[in-house]
Coordinates of C-alpha atoms and ligand atoms in Angstrom, one line a residue:
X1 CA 125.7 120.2 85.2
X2 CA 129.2 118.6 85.9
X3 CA 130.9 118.0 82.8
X4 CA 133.8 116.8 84.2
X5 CA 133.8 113.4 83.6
X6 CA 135.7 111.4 86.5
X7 CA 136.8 107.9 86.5
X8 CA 135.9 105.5 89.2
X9 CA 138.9 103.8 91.0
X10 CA 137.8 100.4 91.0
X11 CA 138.0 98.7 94.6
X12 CA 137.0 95.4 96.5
X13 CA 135.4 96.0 99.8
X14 CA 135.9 93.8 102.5
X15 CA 134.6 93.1 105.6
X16 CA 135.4 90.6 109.1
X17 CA 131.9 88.9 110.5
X18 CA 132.3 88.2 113.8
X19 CA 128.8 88.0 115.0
X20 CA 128.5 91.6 115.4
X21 CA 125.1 93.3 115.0
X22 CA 124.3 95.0 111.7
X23 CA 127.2 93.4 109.8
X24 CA 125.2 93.3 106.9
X25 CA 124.1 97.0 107.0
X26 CA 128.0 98.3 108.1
X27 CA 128.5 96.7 104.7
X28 CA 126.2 98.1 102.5
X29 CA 126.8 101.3 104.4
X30 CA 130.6 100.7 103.6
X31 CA 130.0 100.7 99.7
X32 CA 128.1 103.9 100.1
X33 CA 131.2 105.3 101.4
X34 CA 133.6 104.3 98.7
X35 CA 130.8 105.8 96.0
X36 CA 130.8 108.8 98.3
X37 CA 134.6 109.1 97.4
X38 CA 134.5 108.5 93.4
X39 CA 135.0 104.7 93.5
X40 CA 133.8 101.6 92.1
X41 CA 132.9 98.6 94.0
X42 CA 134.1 95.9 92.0
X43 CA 132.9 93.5 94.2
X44 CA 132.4 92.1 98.0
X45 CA 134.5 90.0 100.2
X46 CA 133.7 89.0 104.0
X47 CA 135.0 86.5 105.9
X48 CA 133.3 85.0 109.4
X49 CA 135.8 84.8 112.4
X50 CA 135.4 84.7 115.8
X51 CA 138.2 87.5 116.4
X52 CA 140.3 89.4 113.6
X53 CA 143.9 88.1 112.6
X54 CA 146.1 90.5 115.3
X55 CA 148.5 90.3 112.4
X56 CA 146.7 90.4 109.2
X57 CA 143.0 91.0 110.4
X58 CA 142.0 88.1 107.8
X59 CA 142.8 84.7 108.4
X60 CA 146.0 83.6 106.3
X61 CA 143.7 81.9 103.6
X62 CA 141.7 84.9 102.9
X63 CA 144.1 87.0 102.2
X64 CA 145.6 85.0 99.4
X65 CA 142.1 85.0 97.9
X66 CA 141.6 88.5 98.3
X67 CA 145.3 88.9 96.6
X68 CA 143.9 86.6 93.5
X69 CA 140.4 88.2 93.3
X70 CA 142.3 91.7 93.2
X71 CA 144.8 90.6 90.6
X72 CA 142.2 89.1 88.2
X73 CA 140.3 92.2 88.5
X74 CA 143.6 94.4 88.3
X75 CA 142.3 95.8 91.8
X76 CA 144.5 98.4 92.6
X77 CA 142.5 99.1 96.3
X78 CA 140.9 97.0 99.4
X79 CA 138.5 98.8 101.8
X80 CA 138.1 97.3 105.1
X81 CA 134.8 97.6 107.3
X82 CA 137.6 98.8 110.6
X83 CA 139.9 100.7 111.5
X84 CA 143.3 98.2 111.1
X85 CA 146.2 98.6 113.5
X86 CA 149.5 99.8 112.1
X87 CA 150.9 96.2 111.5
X88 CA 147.7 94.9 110.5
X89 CA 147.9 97.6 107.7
X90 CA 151.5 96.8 106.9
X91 CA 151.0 92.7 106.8
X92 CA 147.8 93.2 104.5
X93 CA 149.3 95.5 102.2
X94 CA 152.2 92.7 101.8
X95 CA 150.2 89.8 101.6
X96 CA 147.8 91.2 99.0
X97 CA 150.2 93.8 97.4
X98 CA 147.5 96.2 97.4
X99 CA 146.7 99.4 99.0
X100 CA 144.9 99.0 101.8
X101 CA 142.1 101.6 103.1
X102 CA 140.5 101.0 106.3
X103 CA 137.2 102.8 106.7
X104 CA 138.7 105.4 108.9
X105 CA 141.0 106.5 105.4
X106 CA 138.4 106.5 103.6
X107 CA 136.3 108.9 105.5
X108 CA 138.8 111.4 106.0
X109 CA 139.4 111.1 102.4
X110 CA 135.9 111.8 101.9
X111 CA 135.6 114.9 104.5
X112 CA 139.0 116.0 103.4
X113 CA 137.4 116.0 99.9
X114 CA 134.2 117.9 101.3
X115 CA 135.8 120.7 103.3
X116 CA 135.3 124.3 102.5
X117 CA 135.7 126.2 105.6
X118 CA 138.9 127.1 107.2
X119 CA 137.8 125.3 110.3
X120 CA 136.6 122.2 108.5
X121 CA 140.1 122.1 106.8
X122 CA 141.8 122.2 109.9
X123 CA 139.6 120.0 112.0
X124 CA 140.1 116.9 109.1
X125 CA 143.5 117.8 109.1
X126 CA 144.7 116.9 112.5
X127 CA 142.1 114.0 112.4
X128 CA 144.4 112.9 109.2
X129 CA 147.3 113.5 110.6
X130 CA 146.9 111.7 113.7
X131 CA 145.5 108.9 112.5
X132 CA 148.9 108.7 110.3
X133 CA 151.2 109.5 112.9
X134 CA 151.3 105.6 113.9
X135 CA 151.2 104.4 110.6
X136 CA 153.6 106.6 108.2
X137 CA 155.3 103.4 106.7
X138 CA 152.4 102.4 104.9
X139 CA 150.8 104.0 101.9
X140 CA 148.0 104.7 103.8
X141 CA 150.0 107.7 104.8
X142 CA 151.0 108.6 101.5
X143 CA 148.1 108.5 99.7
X144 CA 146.4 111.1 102.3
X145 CA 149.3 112.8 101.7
X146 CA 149.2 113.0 97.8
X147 CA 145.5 113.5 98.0
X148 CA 144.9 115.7 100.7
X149 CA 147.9 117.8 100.7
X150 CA 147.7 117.2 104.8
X151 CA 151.0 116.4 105.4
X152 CA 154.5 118.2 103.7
X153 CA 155.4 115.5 101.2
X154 CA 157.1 112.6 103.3
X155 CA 158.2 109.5 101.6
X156 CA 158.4 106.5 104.3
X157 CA 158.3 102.8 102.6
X158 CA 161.3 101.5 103.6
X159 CA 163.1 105.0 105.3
X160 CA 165.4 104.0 108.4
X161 CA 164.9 104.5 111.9
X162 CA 166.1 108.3 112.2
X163 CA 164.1 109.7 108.9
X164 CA 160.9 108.0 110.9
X165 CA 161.8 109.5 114.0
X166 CA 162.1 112.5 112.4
X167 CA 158.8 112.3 110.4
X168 CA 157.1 111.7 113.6
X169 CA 158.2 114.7 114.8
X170 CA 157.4 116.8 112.2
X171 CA 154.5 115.8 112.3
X172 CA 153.7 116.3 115.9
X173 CA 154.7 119.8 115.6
X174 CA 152.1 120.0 112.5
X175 CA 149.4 119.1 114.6
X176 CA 150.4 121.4 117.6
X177 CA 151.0 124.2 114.5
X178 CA 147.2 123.2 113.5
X179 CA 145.4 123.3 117.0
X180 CA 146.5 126.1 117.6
X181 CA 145.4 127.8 114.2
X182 CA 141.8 125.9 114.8
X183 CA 142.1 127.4 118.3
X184 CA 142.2 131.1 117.3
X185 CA 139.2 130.0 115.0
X186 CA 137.4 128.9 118.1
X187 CA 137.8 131.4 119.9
X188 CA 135.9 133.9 118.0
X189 CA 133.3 131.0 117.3
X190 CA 132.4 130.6 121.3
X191 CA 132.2 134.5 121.7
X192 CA 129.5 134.4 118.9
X193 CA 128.0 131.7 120.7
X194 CA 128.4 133.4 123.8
X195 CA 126.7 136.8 122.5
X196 CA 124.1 134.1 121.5
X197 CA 123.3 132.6 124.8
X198 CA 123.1 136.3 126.4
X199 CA 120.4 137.1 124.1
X200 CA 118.4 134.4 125.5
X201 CA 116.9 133.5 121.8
X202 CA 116.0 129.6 122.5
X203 CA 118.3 127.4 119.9
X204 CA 117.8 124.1 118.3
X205 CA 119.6 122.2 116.4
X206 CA 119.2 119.1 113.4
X207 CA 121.2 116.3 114.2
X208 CA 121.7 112.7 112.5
X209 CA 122.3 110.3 109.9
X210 CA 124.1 112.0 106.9
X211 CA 121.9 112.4 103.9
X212 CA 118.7 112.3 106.2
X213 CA 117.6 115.9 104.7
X214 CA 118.3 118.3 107.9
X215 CA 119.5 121.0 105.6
X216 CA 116.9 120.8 103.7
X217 CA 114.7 121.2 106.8
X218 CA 116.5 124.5 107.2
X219 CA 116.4 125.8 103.8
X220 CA 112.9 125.3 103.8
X221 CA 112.5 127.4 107.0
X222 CA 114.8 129.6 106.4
X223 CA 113.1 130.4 103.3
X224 CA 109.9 130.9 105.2
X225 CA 110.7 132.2 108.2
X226 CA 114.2 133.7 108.2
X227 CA 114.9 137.9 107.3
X228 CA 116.3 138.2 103.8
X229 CA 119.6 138.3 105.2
X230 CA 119.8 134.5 106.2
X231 CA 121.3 132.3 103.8
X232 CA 120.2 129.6 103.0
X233 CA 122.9 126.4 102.7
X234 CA 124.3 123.3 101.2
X235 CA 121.8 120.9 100.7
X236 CA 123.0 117.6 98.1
X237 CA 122.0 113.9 97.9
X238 CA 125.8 113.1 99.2
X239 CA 127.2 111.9 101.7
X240 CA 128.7 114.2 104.0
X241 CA 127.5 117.3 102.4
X242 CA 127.7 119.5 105.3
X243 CA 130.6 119.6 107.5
X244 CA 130.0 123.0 109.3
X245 CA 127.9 124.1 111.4
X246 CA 125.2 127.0 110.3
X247 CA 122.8 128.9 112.4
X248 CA 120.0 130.8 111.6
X249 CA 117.5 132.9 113.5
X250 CA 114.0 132.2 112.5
X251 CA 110.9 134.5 113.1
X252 CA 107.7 133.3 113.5
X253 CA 104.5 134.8 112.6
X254 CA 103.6 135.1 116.3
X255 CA 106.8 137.1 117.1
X256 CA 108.7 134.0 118.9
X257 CA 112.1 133.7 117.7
X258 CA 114.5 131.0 117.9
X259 CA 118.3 130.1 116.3
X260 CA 118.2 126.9 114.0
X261 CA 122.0 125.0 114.1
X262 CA 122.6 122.3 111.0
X263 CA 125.8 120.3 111.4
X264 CA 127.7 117.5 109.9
X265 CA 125.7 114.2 110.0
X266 CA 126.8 111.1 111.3
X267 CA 128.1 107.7 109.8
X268 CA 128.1 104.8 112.3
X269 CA 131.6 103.9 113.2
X270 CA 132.8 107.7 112.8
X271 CA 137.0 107.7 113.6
X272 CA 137.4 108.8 117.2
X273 CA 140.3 111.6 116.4
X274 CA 137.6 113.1 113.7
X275 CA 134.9 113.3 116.3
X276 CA 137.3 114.7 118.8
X277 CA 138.2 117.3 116.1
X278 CA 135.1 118.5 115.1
X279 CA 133.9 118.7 118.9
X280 CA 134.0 122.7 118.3
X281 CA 132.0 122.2 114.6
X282 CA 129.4 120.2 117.1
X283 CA 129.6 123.3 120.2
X284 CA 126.7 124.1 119.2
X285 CA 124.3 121.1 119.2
X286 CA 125.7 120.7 122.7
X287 CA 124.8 124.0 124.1
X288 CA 120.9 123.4 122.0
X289 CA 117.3 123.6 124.1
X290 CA 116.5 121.2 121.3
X291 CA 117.5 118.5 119.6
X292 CA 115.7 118.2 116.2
X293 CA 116.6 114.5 115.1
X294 CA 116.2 113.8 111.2
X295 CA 115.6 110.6 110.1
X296 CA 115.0 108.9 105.9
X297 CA 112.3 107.3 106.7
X298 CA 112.5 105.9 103.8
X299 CA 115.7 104.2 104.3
X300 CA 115.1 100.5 105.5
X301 CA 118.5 101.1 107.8
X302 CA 116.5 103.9 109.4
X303 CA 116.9 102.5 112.8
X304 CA 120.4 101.6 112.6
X305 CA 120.9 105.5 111.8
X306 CA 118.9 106.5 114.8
X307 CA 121.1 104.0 116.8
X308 CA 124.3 105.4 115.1
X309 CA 123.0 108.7 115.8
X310 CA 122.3 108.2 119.8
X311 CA 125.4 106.1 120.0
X312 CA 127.6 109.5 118.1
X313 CA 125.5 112.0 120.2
X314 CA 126.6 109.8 123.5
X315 CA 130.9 110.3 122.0
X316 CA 130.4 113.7 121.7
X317 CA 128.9 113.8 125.4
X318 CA 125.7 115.3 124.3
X319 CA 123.3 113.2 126.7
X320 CA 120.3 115.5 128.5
X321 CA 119.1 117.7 126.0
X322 CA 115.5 117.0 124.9
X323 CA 114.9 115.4 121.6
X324 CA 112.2 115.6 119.0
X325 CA 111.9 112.9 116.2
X326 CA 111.3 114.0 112.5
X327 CA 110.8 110.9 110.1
X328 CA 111.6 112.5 107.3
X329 CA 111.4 111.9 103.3
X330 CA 107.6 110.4 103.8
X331 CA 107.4 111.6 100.4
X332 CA 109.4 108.1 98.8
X333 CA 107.2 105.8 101.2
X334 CA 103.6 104.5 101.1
X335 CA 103.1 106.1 105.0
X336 CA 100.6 109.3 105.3
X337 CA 102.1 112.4 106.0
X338 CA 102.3 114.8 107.5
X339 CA 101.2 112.8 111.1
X340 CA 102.1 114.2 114.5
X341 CA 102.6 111.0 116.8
X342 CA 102.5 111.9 120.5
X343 CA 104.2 115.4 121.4
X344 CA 107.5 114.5 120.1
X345 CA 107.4 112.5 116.6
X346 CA 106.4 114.2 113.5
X347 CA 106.7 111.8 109.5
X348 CA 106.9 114.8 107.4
X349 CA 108.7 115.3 104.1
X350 CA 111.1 118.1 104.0
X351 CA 109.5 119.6 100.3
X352 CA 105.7 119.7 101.7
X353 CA 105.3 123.5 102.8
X354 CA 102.4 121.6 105.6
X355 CA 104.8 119.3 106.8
X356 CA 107.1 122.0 107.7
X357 CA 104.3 123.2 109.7
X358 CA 103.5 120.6 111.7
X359 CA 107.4 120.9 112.0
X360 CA 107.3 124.0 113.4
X361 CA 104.6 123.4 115.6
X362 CA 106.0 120.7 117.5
X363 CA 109.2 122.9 117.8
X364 CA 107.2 125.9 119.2
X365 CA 105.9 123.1 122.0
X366 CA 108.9 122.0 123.2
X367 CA 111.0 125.9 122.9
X368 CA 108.7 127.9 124.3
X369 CA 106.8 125.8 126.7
X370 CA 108.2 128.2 129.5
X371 CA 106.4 131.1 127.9
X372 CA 103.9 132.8 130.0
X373 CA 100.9 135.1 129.2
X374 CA 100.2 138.2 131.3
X375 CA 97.9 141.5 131.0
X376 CA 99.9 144.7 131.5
X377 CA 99.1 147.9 131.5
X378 CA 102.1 150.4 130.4
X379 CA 101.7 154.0 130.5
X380 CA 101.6 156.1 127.8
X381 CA 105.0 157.9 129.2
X382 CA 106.7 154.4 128.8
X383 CA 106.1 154.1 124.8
X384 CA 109.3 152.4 124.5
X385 CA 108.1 149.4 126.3
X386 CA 105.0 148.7 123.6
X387 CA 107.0 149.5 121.0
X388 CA 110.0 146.7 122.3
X389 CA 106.3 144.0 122.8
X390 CA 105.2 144.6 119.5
X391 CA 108.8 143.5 118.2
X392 CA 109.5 140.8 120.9
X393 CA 106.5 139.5 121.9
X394 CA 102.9 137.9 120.8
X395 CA 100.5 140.6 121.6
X396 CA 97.3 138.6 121.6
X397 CA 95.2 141.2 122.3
X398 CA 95.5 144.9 122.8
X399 CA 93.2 148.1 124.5
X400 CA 93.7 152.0 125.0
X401 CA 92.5 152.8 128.2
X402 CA 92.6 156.8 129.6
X403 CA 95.6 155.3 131.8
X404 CA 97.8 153.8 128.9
X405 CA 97.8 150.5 126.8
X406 CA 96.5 147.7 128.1
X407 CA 98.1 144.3 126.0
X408 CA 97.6 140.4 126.8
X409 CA 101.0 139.0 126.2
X410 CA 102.5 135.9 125.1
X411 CA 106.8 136.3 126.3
X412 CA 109.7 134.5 127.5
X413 CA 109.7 134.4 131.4
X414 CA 112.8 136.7 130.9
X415 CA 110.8 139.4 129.7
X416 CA 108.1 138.5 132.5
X417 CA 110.6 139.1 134.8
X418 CA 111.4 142.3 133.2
X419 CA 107.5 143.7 132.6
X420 CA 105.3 142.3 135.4
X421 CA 105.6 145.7 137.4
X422 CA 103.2 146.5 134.8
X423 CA 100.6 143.5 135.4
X424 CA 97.1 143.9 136.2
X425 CA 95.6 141.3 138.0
Ligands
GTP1 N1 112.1 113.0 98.4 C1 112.6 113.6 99.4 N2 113.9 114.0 99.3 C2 114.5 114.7 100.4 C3 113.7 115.1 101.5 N3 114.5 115.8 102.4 C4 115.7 115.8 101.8 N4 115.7 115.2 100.6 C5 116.8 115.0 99.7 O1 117.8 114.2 100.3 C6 119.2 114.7 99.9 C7 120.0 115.0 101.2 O2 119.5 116.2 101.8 P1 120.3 117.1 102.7 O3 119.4 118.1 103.3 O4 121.5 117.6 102.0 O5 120.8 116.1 103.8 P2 121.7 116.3 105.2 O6 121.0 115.6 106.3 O7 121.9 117.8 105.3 O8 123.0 115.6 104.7 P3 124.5 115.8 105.2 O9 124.8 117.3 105.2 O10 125.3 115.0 104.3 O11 124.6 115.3 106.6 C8 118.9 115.8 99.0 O12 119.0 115.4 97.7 C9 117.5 116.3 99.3 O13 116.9 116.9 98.2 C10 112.3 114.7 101.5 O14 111.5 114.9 102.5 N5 111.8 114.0 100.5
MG2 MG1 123.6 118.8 105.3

């Protein structure tokens, strides 16, 4: 257990309704946030406007009552629901004399906070520093600077002309410094994924919401299905728990095999430079057979998420790859389960070992539905050929005839290709 015992930063979120869809649930989803990055939500202030203030983003009156409601409550921090513009930031932070975090700070404080990987770090990093690059003379630059450590220690508030020249500059040699270190990561990432493609194992990967359970889903078929070598990973009711990408082969019992990818999940509203950034982390749900979409089910957002998830899917250009629904957690909901609805929705819970065999079933459909099944008859001489079946392949039946082995076969149409001199008709 974690002893440590951690004191919220109290804040006020804040949000602009200006008619758009789902205000309600960006705000709730907004609160979730700040508890995902150790604060406490003193309380919630929205204001409805046809546009945002292009200088303060509130109206003038709001922001005097937001300064007052932060005083009484010696409110050190404001969130608000979007990304501000540099002046906007500026304006706010003078009219309310508070530290202002727009959402996209506060997520890349919270993946920041989350990385692990070497690649992680970097990708957050050049999100962070680009999205400070316009904005180093508020403290919206310092504070991901303090907390972070992703800049090297600048001090801007009130610096002249040439020191913010030269910050910029530094800056912008950071990030090339850092693309280049992420690049070299790459690199060797794409060759592994490369090796992967050549071996022709189909791939899938879980996509979606965060906290929607997709690495439990893999956990729980890694534990069944993968060799004792494959890990299993990170799985925590948190936010943002994963922010790499995994994969991890799976054998069935019939032979088939297939790769398993689980990624970072999505947050609706996700800052533009971190998806661009972690467009390498999400290679590998873009180069998938499958899409495995995980959904809380027993979330009443749900379909907001599956709309934030299509919408994040569409950013990272991920558009034709077929998708499967899994309407997960079933478990915290008064809906049977496990239930198979048509051939591409499954309500499951991830901790029912029957739900992750429906799971897998519907996952078999949609992989291997190219698979073809073919007598052959292989010569004793060519013993290397059964013995490469038996590991590869779904031997449905097999026979010893004086002339060699005959075996019905269930295989990918590559290894068709590569046996059918031996078919019997
Ligand atoms: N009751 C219940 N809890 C579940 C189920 N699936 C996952 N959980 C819990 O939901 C929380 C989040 O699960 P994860 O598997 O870490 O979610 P994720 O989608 O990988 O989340 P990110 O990595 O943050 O995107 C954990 O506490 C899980 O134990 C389920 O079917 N039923
Ligand atoms: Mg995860």
């Amino acid at each position: 257990m974690d002893t440590t015992i951690q004191t919220a930063e109290p804040v006020i979120i804040t949000g602009l309704d200006t008619g758009q869809q789902d205000f309600d649930y960006s705000m709730v989803e907004l609160a979730e946030l700040a508890q995902a990055n150790h604060m406490e939500v003193i309380t919630r202030i929205d204001q409805v406007i046809d546009r945002p203030n292009p200088a303060t983003y509130f109206g003038k009156g709001k922001v005097e009552e937001i300064r007052d409601v932060a005083d009484a409550n010696h409110v050190p921090t404001i969130i608000t629901n979007d990304e501000l513009s540099p002046s906007q930031l500026r304006n706010l932070e003078e009219g309310t004399g508070c530290r202002i975090l727009d959402r996209t700070a506060l997520i890349l404080e919270i993946f920041a906070n989350r990385a692990q990987t070497k690649e992680a770090k970097l990708q957050v990093q050049i999100a962070e520093l680009q999205y400070r690059l316009p904005r180093l003379q508020t403290s919206a630059s310092e504070r991901l600077d303090q907390q972070t450590g992703g800049g090297s220690g600048f001090t801007n508030r009130g610096a002249g002309e040439t020191k913010l020249e030269m910050d910029r500059r530094t800056i912008q040699h950071h990030i090339a410094h850092l693309r280049q270190e992420l690049a070299s990561i790459d690199k060797s990432e794409q060759t592994k994924r490369k090796l992967r493609a050549k071996s022709a194992i189909p791939t899938a990967a879980l996509v979606g919401y965060t906290n929607s359970g997709k690495s439990t889903i893999m956990n729980g078929l890694v534990r069944k299905y993968g060799a004792a070598e494959e890990k299993t990973v990170f799985e925590k009711n948190m936010l943002f728990a994963t922010l790499d990408t995994s994969v991890r082969q799976l054998t069935l019992p019939d032979q088939k095999r297939f790769l398993l990818s689980d990624t970072v999940g999505f947050v609706s509203k996700l800052p533009t430079h971190l998806v661009e950034s972690f467009k390498s982390t999400l290679a590998e749900a873009a180069n998938a057979d499958l899409l495995i979409q995980v959904i809380d089910y027993s979330d009443p957002h749900y379909k907001q998420m599956m709309a934030t998830t299509a919408k994040t899917l569409k950013q990272i250009g991920i558009e034709d790859i077929p998708m499967i629904n899994v309407f997960n957690k079933a478990d915290k909901t008064e809906i049977e389960f496990p239930i198979l609805e048509g051939d591409d929705q499954v309500v499951i819970s991830a901790k029912q070992d029957a739900s992750l065999d429906l799971l897998v079933d519907v996952i078999k459909k949609h992989l291997f539905k190219d698979y073809v099944t073919a007598t052959l008859l292989i010569p004793f001489t060519d013993g290397h050929v059964v013995s490469y079946l038996n590991e590869h392949t779904n031997i449905l039946d097999t026979e010893y005839k004086s002339n060699g082995t005959l075996l019905t076969v269930e295989m990918s149409t590559q290894d068709y290709q590569r046996y059918n001199k031996y078919e019997q008709a």
